[in-house]
Amino acid sequence: MDTEMGQPALAEVQQIRVNFTTTSPDLQLPEGRTQLLVPADIKRYGLSRVLNSESMLNTSSPIPFDFLINGSFLRTSLEDYLKANGLSAESTVTLQYVRSLIPPVFQASF
Amino acid sequence: STHLSEPSMELRDFDETMQQWTSFQSKTHPLSLSLTSQLRLILTPSQSTKLSGSYRTGKRLNIKRIIPYIASSYKRDKIWMRRAIPTKRSYQILLCVDDSKSMGESSSGELALESLVMVSRALTMLEVGQIGVLGFGANTFMAHEFTEPFASHDAGAKVLQKFTFQQDYTDIQLLIKQTIERFRQARLQSTSRGSEDLWQLALILSDGLTPSAAHEHIRVLLREAMEERIMIVFIIMDDTASGKDKDKQSVVNLKKVRFMGNDEIRTEYYLDTFPFQYYLIVHNLEDLPGALAGLLRTWFAEVNS
Ligand SMILES: [Mg+2]
């Protein structure tokens, strides 16, 4: 019996090239840090953590972010968004980040 | 045999690609000439000026042979040296062009096709051997077989017809596997005579982006290629200077996210794990002849030493 069923051993993690933008002047990324390769299965929470991290915005206390992709909020993984919209991991995705209006206590559910 | 493209393949309009080929060819002609003259020095071994060997007649006495000659009562009389004639080399060169969507969504695709025209023209003028063209993305396809002549506009336009940049994945691991396989077959079908030395060289034209998780697997395959004396050069098309790509960051500065076990998030340069030992980053087509020649010169120097 295959003990590794449902767990593809060598499934390659897809990467997506994202371009972060924002309209908030106080939250701009330094030049040269706006593009990043992220794992395709990343969701809002992961992206928010990435943006807060030392090598990105380097915030002193984490700011929860929401992400707009082609005008609507990202509520699935990037991978699922691309699939649902007939796109592939070959595309560079522009993500506009805004301060999340959702109370931080619920953020883990996204 | 395999001279037909895959049946499902969508081809671009022939007249259009003919026009494209002609326009790229005239645009890149001076660069092709420059590449040809640089490669001639590298790919065709220079006339050997060294005297060597032991022959009954020759140009100069081999001093080391004199004492054995006398000791053998003048029987071992191969005491002369001659100018060694370098072995004639022939080449099979595979131009691998990235047909994935990421190429079409940036201007890297156009740069790759221009480079393809420029390099293939230079190699055709050199007449050093056979040229093949392989397209890759999620799958690979032969856009031009080694055995077919590549001298006409017609052949070139037919190659361009097959590049649409619609493949939705970039599997460079598969590309290397296929490259090794195609070269194995090509070596068997090679028309070069026994006295000739067959060299196999693959030039990859791509934006360089393939999942980082595959880099280690690619490295293993590259060792396999090296053991079979297949040289692979990766030419990264990084056309970030043009207007269309002005928001696109150069691959040189591109980073990837890494989630560490302890909740820490790090970013690392994408190229830090790039598995190709011999690679170039080309921002402008004008840079390519000099950079490619320089890289090949280094490689041949390493191989010959
Ligand atoms: Mg690609």
CSV table of C-alpha atoms and ligand atoms in Angstrom, one decimal:
chain,number,residue,atom,x,y,z
A,1,MET,CA,0.0,0.0,0.0
A,2,ASP,CA,1.1,3.5,-0.8
A,3,THR,CA,1.8,5.2,2.4
A,4,GLU,CA,2.4,8.5,0.8
A,5,MET,CA,-1.0,8.7,-0.8
A,6,GLY,CA,-2.5,12.2,-1.0
A,7,GLN,CA,0.9,13.7,-0.4
A,8,PRO,CA,2.7,14.1,-3.7
A,9,ALA,CA,6.4,13.7,-2.8
A,10,LEU,CA,8.0,15.8,-5.4
A,11,ALA,CA,5.2,18.3,-6.2
A,12,GLU,CA,7.1,21.3,-7.3
A,13,VAL,CA,6.1,24.5,-5.4
A,14,GLN,CA,5.1,27.0,-8.0
A,15,GLN,CA,6.4,30.5,-7.7
A,16,ILE,CA,4.6,33.7,-8.7
A,17,ARG,CA,6.2,37.0,-9.4
A,18,VAL,CA,4.3,39.8,-7.6
A,19,ASN,CA,4.6,43.5,-7.9
A,20,PHE,CA,3.5,45.3,-4.7
A,21,THR,CA,1.9,48.8,-5.0
A,22,THR,CA,0.1,51.1,-2.6
A,23,THR,CA,-1.5,54.5,-2.6
A,24,SER,CA,-0.6,55.2,1.0
A,25,PRO,CA,2.4,57.5,1.1
A,26,ASP,CA,3.5,56.3,4.5
A,27,LEU,CA,3.6,52.6,3.5
A,28,GLN,CA,5.7,52.8,0.3
A,29,LEU,CA,8.3,50.1,-0.2
A,30,PRO,CA,11.8,51.3,-0.9
A,31,GLU,CA,12.8,51.2,-4.6
A,32,GLY,CA,14.0,47.8,-5.7
A,33,ARG,CA,11.9,46.0,-3.1
A,34,THR,CA,8.6,46.1,-4.9
A,35,GLN,CA,8.9,42.8,-6.7
A,36,LEU,CA,9.2,39.4,-5.2
A,37,LEU,CA,8.8,35.7,-6.0
A,38,VAL,CA,6.3,34.1,-3.6
A,39,PRO,CA,5.0,30.6,-3.3
A,40,ALA,CA,1.8,30.1,-5.3
A,41,ASP,CA,-0.2,28.8,-2.4
A,42,ILE,CA,0.3,32.0,-0.4
A,43,LYS,CA,-2.8,33.7,0.9
A,44,ARG,CA,-3.7,37.1,2.4
A,45,TYR,CA,-2.2,36.4,5.8
A,46,GLY,CA,1.1,35.1,4.3
A,47,LEU,CA,1.4,38.1,2.1
A,48,SER,CA,0.7,40.4,5.0
A,49,ARG,CA,3.5,38.8,7.0
A,50,VAL,CA,5.9,39.0,4.1
A,51,LEU,CA,5.1,42.7,3.7
A,52,ASN,CA,5.7,43.4,7.4
A,53,SER,CA,9.0,41.4,7.4
A,54,GLU,CA,12.4,43.0,7.9
A,55,SER,CA,13.4,42.8,4.3
A,56,MET,CA,10.2,44.5,3.1
A,57,LEU,CA,8.5,47.3,5.1
A,58,ASN,CA,10.3,46.3,8.3
A,59,THR,CA,7.4,47.5,10.5
A,60,SER,CA,8.0,47.9,14.2
A,61,SER,CA,4.6,46.3,15.0
A,62,PRO,CA,2.8,44.3,12.4
A,63,ILE,CA,0.2,46.0,10.3
A,64,PRO,CA,-2.5,43.7,8.9
A,65,PHE,CA,-2.9,44.2,5.2
A,66,ASP,CA,-5.5,43.4,2.6
A,67,PHE,CA,-4.6,43.0,-1.1
A,68,LEU,CA,-6.4,44.2,-4.1
A,69,ILE,CA,-5.9,42.3,-7.3
A,70,ASN,CA,-7.5,43.8,-10.4
A,71,GLY,CA,-9.9,45.8,-8.2
A,72,SER,CA,-11.1,43.0,-5.9
A,73,PHE,CA,-9.9,41.7,-2.6
A,74,LEU,CA,-7.8,38.6,-2.6
A,75,ARG,CA,-9.7,36.0,-0.6
A,76,THR,CA,-8.2,32.8,-1.9
A,77,SER,CA,-4.6,31.7,-2.5
A,78,LEU,CA,-2.9,33.4,-5.4
A,79,GLU,CA,-2.8,30.1,-7.2
A,80,ASP,CA,-6.6,29.7,-6.9
A,81,TYR,CA,-7.1,33.3,-8.0
A,82,LEU,CA,-5.0,32.8,-11.1
A,83,LYS,CA,-6.8,29.5,-11.9
A,84,ALA,CA,-10.2,31.1,-11.5
A,85,ASN,CA,-9.3,33.9,-13.8
A,86,GLY,CA,-7.6,31.8,-16.5
A,87,LEU,CA,-4.1,33.0,-15.6
A,88,SER,CA,-1.0,31.1,-14.9
A,89,ALA,CA,2.1,31.4,-12.7
A,90,GLU,CA,3.9,32.9,-15.7
A,91,SER,CA,2.1,36.2,-15.2
A,92,THR,CA,3.5,38.9,-13.0
A,93,VAL,CA,0.7,39.8,-10.5
A,94,THR,CA,0.2,43.4,-9.3
A,95,LEU,CA,-1.0,43.5,-5.7
A,96,GLN,CA,-2.2,46.7,-4.2
A,97,TYR,CA,-1.9,46.6,-0.4
A,98,VAL,CA,-4.2,48.5,2.0
A,99,ARG,CA,-4.5,48.5,5.7
A,100,SER,CA,-6.9,45.8,6.6
A,101,LEU,CA,-10.2,46.9,8.1
A,102,ILE,CA,-10.8,43.4,9.5
A,103,PRO,CA,-10.1,43.2,13.2
A,104,PRO,CA,-6.8,41.5,13.7
A,105,VAL,CA,-8.3,38.8,15.9
A,106,PHE,CA,-10.0,37.3,12.8
A,107,GLN,CA,-7.0,37.5,10.5
A,108,ALA,CA,-5.9,33.9,11.0
A,109,SER,CA,-9.1,32.6,9.4
A,110,PHE,CA,-8.1,34.0,6.0
B,1,SER,CA,10.1,11.1,-38.9
B,2,THR,CA,10.0,14.1,-36.7
B,3,HIS,CA,10.3,16.9,-39.2
B,4,LEU,CA,6.6,17.8,-38.7
B,5,SER,CA,5.7,19.8,-35.7
B,6,GLU,CA,3.3,18.4,-33.2
B,7,PRO,CA,-0.2,18.2,-34.8
B,8,SER,CA,-1.9,20.3,-32.2
B,9,MET,CA,0.6,23.1,-32.5
B,10,GLU,CA,-0.7,26.5,-33.5
B,11,LEU,CA,1.5,28.2,-36.1
B,12,ARG,CA,1.9,31.9,-36.6
B,13,ASP,CA,1.2,33.3,-40.1
B,14,PHE,CA,4.1,32.5,-42.5
B,15,ASP,CA,4.1,35.8,-44.3
B,16,GLU,CA,4.2,37.6,-41.0
B,17,THR,CA,7.1,35.5,-39.6
B,18,MET,CA,8.9,35.8,-42.9
B,19,GLN,CA,8.7,39.6,-42.6
B,20,GLN,CA,9.9,39.3,-39.0
B,21,TRP,CA,12.8,37.2,-39.9
B,22,THR,CA,13.9,39.5,-42.7
B,23,SER,CA,13.6,42.6,-40.4
B,24,PHE,CA,15.5,41.0,-37.5
B,25,GLN,CA,18.1,39.7,-39.9
B,26,SER,CA,18.9,43.1,-41.4
B,27,LYS,CA,18.7,44.8,-38.0
B,28,THR,CA,21.1,42.3,-36.4
B,29,HIS,CA,23.4,41.8,-39.4
B,30,PRO,CA,26.4,43.8,-38.1
B,31,LEU,CA,26.2,41.9,-34.8
B,32,SER,CA,26.0,38.5,-36.6
B,33,LEU,CA,29.2,39.4,-38.5
B,34,SER,CA,30.9,40.4,-35.3
B,35,LEU,CA,29.9,37.2,-33.6
B,36,THR,CA,31.0,35.1,-36.6
B,37,SER,CA,34.5,36.6,-36.6
B,38,GLN,CA,34.8,36.2,-32.8
B,39,LEU,CA,33.5,32.6,-32.9
B,40,ARG,CA,35.8,31.6,-35.8
B,41,LEU,CA,38.8,32.1,-33.6
B,42,ILE,CA,37.3,30.1,-30.8
B,43,LEU,CA,35.4,27.3,-32.4
B,44,THR,CA,38.0,26.4,-35.1
B,45,PRO,CA,41.3,25.4,-33.5
B,46,SER,CA,44.1,27.6,-34.6
B,47,GLN,CA,46.8,26.1,-36.8
B,48,SER,CA,49.2,24.3,-34.5
B,49,THR,CA,52.7,25.8,-34.7
B,50,LYS,CA,54.3,23.4,-32.3
B,51,LEU,CA,56.6,20.7,-33.7
B,52,SER,CA,56.0,17.3,-32.2
B,53,GLY,CA,56.0,13.5,-32.8
B,54,SER,CA,58.6,11.1,-34.2
B,55,TYR,CA,58.8,10.5,-37.9
B,56,ARG,CA,61.3,9.2,-40.5
B,57,THR,CA,61.3,12.6,-42.2
B,58,GLY,CA,60.4,15.9,-40.8
B,59,LYS,CA,61.2,19.5,-40.0
B,60,ARG,CA,63.5,19.3,-37.1
B,61,LEU,CA,65.4,16.6,-35.2
B,62,ASN,CA,63.8,15.3,-32.0
B,63,ILE,CA,66.8,15.5,-29.7
B,64,LYS,CA,65.4,12.9,-27.2
B,65,ARG,CA,65.4,10.3,-30.0
B,66,ILE,CA,69.1,10.7,-31.0
B,67,ILE,CA,70.7,8.5,-28.3
B,68,PRO,CA,68.2,5.6,-28.7
B,69,TYR,CA,68.8,6.0,-32.5
B,70,ILE,CA,72.5,5.6,-32.1
B,71,ALA,CA,72.1,2.8,-29.5
B,72,SER,CA,69.9,0.9,-31.8
B,73,SER,CA,72.6,0.9,-34.5
B,74,TYR,CA,70.5,3.5,-36.4
B,75,LYS,CA,67.5,1.2,-36.6
B,76,ARG,CA,65.1,3.3,-34.5
B,77,ASP,CA,65.2,6.1,-37.0
B,78,LYS,CA,62.0,8.0,-36.3
B,79,ILE,CA,63.9,11.0,-35.1
B,80,TRP,CA,62.1,13.8,-36.8
B,81,MET,CA,59.4,16.2,-35.6
B,82,ARG,CA,56.6,17.6,-37.7
B,83,ARG,CA,54.0,20.3,-37.3
B,84,ALA,CA,51.0,18.7,-35.8
B,85,ILE,CA,47.8,19.1,-37.8
B,86,PRO,CA,44.9,20.0,-35.5
B,87,THR,CA,42.0,17.7,-35.5
B,88,LYS,CA,39.0,19.0,-37.4
B,89,ARG,CA,36.2,19.8,-35.2
B,90,SER,CA,32.5,19.7,-36.0
B,91,TYR,CA,29.6,21.0,-34.0
B,92,GLN,CA,26.1,20.3,-33.2
B,93,ILE,CA,24.6,23.4,-31.7
B,94,LEU,CA,21.1,23.4,-30.2
B,95,LEU,CA,19.5,26.8,-29.8
B,96,CYS,CA,16.8,26.4,-27.0
B,97,VAL,CA,14.2,29.2,-27.0
B,98,ASP,CA,11.8,29.8,-24.1
B,99,ASP,CA,8.3,29.7,-25.4
B,100,SER,CA,6.5,30.3,-22.1
B,101,LYS,CA,4.1,33.1,-21.4
B,102,SER,CA,6.5,35.0,-19.1
B,103,MET,CA,8.5,35.7,-22.3
B,104,GLY,CA,5.5,37.1,-24.2
B,105,GLU,CA,4.3,39.2,-21.3
B,106,SER,CA,7.6,41.1,-21.2
B,107,SER,CA,9.8,42.2,-24.1
B,108,SER,CA,12.2,39.2,-23.3
B,109,GLY,CA,10.3,37.2,-26.0
B,110,GLU,CA,11.2,39.7,-28.7
B,111,LEU,CA,14.8,39.9,-27.5
B,112,ALA,CA,15.0,36.1,-27.5
B,113,LEU,CA,13.8,35.9,-31.1
B,114,GLU,CA,16.1,38.6,-32.2
B,115,SER,CA,19.0,36.8,-30.5
B,116,LEU,CA,17.9,33.6,-32.2
B,117,VAL,CA,18.1,35.2,-35.6
B,118,MET,CA,21.4,36.9,-34.8
B,119,VAL,CA,23.1,33.8,-33.4
B,120,SER,CA,21.7,31.4,-35.9
B,121,ARG,CA,22.9,33.6,-38.8
B,122,ALA,CA,26.3,33.8,-37.3
B,123,LEU,CA,26.5,30.1,-36.9
B,124,THR,CA,25.3,29.5,-40.4
B,125,MET,CA,28.0,31.8,-41.8
B,126,LEU,CA,30.6,29.9,-39.8
B,127,GLU,CA,29.6,26.6,-41.3
B,128,VAL,CA,30.9,24.6,-38.3
B,129,GLY,CA,28.2,22.0,-38.3
B,130,GLN,CA,24.6,21.3,-37.6
B,131,ILE,CA,22.1,23.7,-36.0
B,132,GLY,CA,18.9,22.7,-34.3
B,133,VAL,CA,16.3,24.8,-32.6
B,134,LEU,CA,14.2,23.6,-29.6
B,135,GLY,CA,11.3,25.4,-28.1
B,136,PHE,CA,10.4,24.8,-24.4
B,137,GLY,CA,7.9,25.7,-21.8
B,138,ALA,CA,5.6,23.2,-20.2
B,139,ASN,CA,6.6,20.9,-23.1
B,140,THR,CA,9.4,20.9,-25.6
B,141,PHE,CA,9.3,20.8,-29.3
B,142,MET,CA,11.8,20.7,-32.1
B,143,ALA,CA,11.4,23.9,-34.2
B,144,HIS,CA,14.3,22.9,-36.5
B,145,GLU,CA,16.0,19.5,-36.8
B,146,PHE,CA,19.8,19.2,-36.8
B,147,THR,CA,19.6,17.4,-40.2
B,148,GLU,CA,17.7,20.2,-42.0
B,149,PRO,CA,19.6,23.0,-43.7
B,150,PHE,CA,19.3,26.4,-42.0
B,151,ALA,CA,20.6,28.7,-44.7
B,152,SER,CA,17.4,30.3,-46.1
B,153,HIS,CA,14.9,32.9,-44.9
B,154,ASP,CA,12.3,30.2,-45.5
B,155,ALA,CA,13.8,27.9,-42.8
B,156,GLY,CA,14.1,30.8,-40.4
B,157,ALA,CA,10.5,32.0,-40.9
B,158,LYS,CA,9.3,28.4,-40.3
B,159,VAL,CA,11.1,28.4,-37.0
B,160,LEU,CA,9.6,31.7,-35.9
B,161,GLN,CA,6.1,30.4,-36.8
B,162,LYS,CA,6.3,28.0,-33.9
B,163,PHE,CA,7.0,30.6,-31.2
B,164,THR,CA,3.8,32.0,-29.7
B,165,PHE,CA,4.8,32.4,-26.0
B,166,GLN,CA,1.6,30.7,-24.9
B,167,GLN,CA,3.0,27.9,-22.7
B,168,ASP,CA,1.8,28.3,-19.2
B,169,TYR,CA,4.8,26.8,-17.4
B,170,THR,CA,8.6,26.9,-17.7
B,171,ASP,CA,10.1,23.5,-17.1
B,172,ILE,CA,13.8,23.9,-17.4
B,173,GLN,CA,14.4,20.5,-15.8
B,174,LEU,CA,12.5,18.9,-18.7
B,175,LEU,CA,14.4,21.1,-21.1
B,176,ILE,CA,17.8,19.8,-19.9
B,177,LYS,CA,16.5,16.2,-20.0
B,178,GLN,CA,15.3,16.7,-23.5
B,179,THR,CA,18.5,18.4,-24.5
B,180,ILE,CA,20.6,15.5,-23.3
B,181,GLU,CA,18.3,13.1,-25.1
B,182,ARG,CA,18.3,15.0,-28.4
B,183,PHE,CA,22.1,15.2,-28.3
B,184,ARG,CA,22.4,11.5,-27.7
B,185,GLN,CA,20.3,10.8,-30.8
B,186,ALA,CA,22.1,13.5,-32.8
B,187,ARG,CA,25.5,12.0,-32.0
B,188,LEU,CA,24.4,8.7,-33.3
B,189,GLN,CA,23.0,10.3,-36.5
B,190,SER,CA,26.0,12.5,-36.9
B,191,THR,CA,27.5,12.6,-40.4
B,192,SER,CA,31.0,13.7,-39.1
B,193,ARG,CA,33.7,11.3,-40.0
B,194,GLY,CA,35.7,9.3,-37.4
B,195,SER,CA,38.7,11.6,-37.7
B,196,GLU,CA,36.5,14.6,-36.7
B,197,ASP,CA,35.9,15.6,-33.2
B,198,LEU,CA,32.2,16.2,-32.5
B,199,TRP,CA,31.3,18.9,-30.0
B,200,GLN,CA,27.8,19.5,-28.7
B,201,LEU,CA,26.7,22.9,-27.4
B,202,ALA,CA,23.3,24.1,-26.2
B,203,LEU,CA,22.5,27.8,-25.9
B,204,ILE,CA,19.4,28.6,-23.9
B,205,LEU,CA,17.6,31.9,-24.6
B,206,SER,CA,15.2,32.6,-21.7
B,207,ASP,CA,14.2,35.0,-19.0
B,208,GLY,CA,15.7,32.6,-16.6
B,209,LEU,CA,12.6,32.0,-14.4
B,210,THR,CA,11.8,28.5,-13.4
B,211,PRO,CA,10.6,27.4,-10.0
B,212,SER,CA,13.4,27.6,-7.4
B,213,ALA,CA,12.4,24.2,-6.1
B,214,ALA,CA,13.6,22.7,-9.4
B,215,HIS,CA,17.1,24.2,-9.2
B,216,GLU,CA,18.7,21.3,-7.4
B,217,HIS,CA,17.2,18.7,-9.8
B,218,ILE,CA,18.5,20.8,-12.7
B,219,ARG,CA,22.0,20.8,-11.1
B,220,VAL,CA,22.0,17.0,-11.1
B,221,LEU,CA,21.1,16.9,-14.8
B,222,LEU,CA,23.7,19.5,-15.7
B,223,ARG,CA,26.4,17.2,-14.2
B,224,GLU,CA,25.0,14.4,-16.4
B,225,ALA,CA,25.3,16.6,-19.4
B,226,MET,CA,28.8,17.6,-18.6
B,227,GLU,CA,29.8,13.9,-18.3
B,228,GLU,CA,28.5,13.4,-21.8
B,229,ARG,CA,30.6,16.4,-23.0
B,230,ILE,CA,27.5,18.5,-23.7
B,231,MET,CA,28.1,22.1,-23.0
B,232,ILE,CA,25.2,24.2,-21.9
B,233,VAL,CA,25.2,28.0,-21.8
B,234,PHE,CA,22.3,29.9,-20.3
B,235,ILE,CA,21.6,33.3,-21.8
B,236,ILE,CA,19.3,35.3,-19.6
B,237,MET,CA,17.2,37.8,-21.5
B,238,ASP,CA,16.8,40.6,-19.1
B,239,ASP,CA,15.3,43.4,-21.2
B,240,THR,CA,14.5,45.8,-18.3
B,241,ALA,CA,15.7,48.9,-20.1
B,242,SER,CA,12.8,49.1,-22.6
B,243,GLY,CA,9.7,51.1,-22.0
B,244,LYS,CA,7.3,48.2,-21.9
B,245,ASP,CA,9.1,46.7,-18.9
B,246,LYS,CA,9.9,49.7,-17.0
B,247,ASP,CA,8.0,48.5,-13.9
B,248,LYS,CA,9.7,45.1,-14.2
B,249,GLN,CA,12.6,44.6,-12.0
B,250,SER,CA,15.8,43.1,-13.4
B,251,VAL,CA,16.2,39.4,-12.5
B,252,VAL,CA,19.5,40.4,-11.0
B,253,ASN,CA,17.7,42.2,-8.2
B,254,LEU,CA,14.8,39.8,-8.0
B,255,LYS,CA,14.3,38.1,-4.6
B,256,LYS,CA,12.3,35.2,-3.5
B,257,VAL,CA,10.6,34.7,-0.1
B,258,ARG,CA,11.6,32.0,2.2
B,259,PHE,CA,9.5,31.0,5.2
B,260,MET,CA,11.9,29.7,7.9
B,261,GLY,CA,10.7,27.2,10.5
B,262,ASN,CA,10.8,29.7,13.4
B,263,ASP,CA,8.2,32.1,12.0
B,264,GLU,CA,11.0,34.1,10.4
B,265,ILE,CA,10.7,35.4,6.9
B,266,ARG,CA,13.7,35.9,4.7
B,267,THR,CA,14.3,37.1,1.2
B,268,GLU,CA,17.1,35.7,-1.0
B,269,TYR,CA,18.2,36.6,-4.4
B,270,TYR,CA,16.6,34.3,-7.0
B,271,LEU,CA,19.9,33.9,-8.9
B,272,ASP,CA,21.7,32.7,-5.7
B,273,THR,CA,20.4,29.2,-6.4
B,274,PHE,CA,20.5,29.4,-10.2
B,275,PRO,CA,22.0,26.1,-11.2
B,276,PHE,CA,23.8,27.0,-14.4
B,277,GLN,CA,27.5,27.5,-14.1
B,278,TYR,CA,27.9,29.1,-17.5
B,279,TYR,CA,25.4,31.9,-17.8
B,280,LEU,CA,25.2,35.4,-19.2
B,281,ILE,CA,22.8,38.2,-18.5
B,282,VAL,CA,21.9,40.2,-21.6
B,283,HIS,CA,20.2,43.6,-21.3
B,284,ASN,CA,20.7,44.7,-24.9
B,285,LEU,CA,21.3,42.6,-28.0
B,286,GLU,CA,24.5,44.6,-28.7
B,287,ASP,CA,26.0,43.0,-25.6
B,288,LEU,CA,25.5,39.4,-26.8
B,289,PRO,CA,28.3,38.8,-29.3
B,290,GLY,CA,31.0,39.9,-27.0
B,291,ALA,CA,29.6,38.3,-23.9
B,292,LEU,CA,28.9,34.9,-25.6
B,293,ALA,CA,32.3,34.8,-27.2
B,294,GLY,CA,34.0,35.6,-23.9
B,295,LEU,CA,32.1,32.9,-22.1
B,296,LEU,CA,32.9,30.3,-24.8
B,297,ARG,CA,36.5,31.3,-24.8
B,298,THR,CA,36.7,30.7,-21.1
B,299,TRP,CA,35.0,27.4,-21.4
B,300,PHE,CA,37.3,26.1,-24.2
B,301,ALA,CA,40.3,27.3,-22.2
B,302,GLU,CA,39.1,25.3,-19.2
B,303,VAL,CA,38.4,22.2,-21.3
B,304,ASN,CA,41.8,22.3,-23.1
B,305,SER,CA,43.9,22.9,-20.1
C,1,MG,MG,8.5,31.5,-18.2
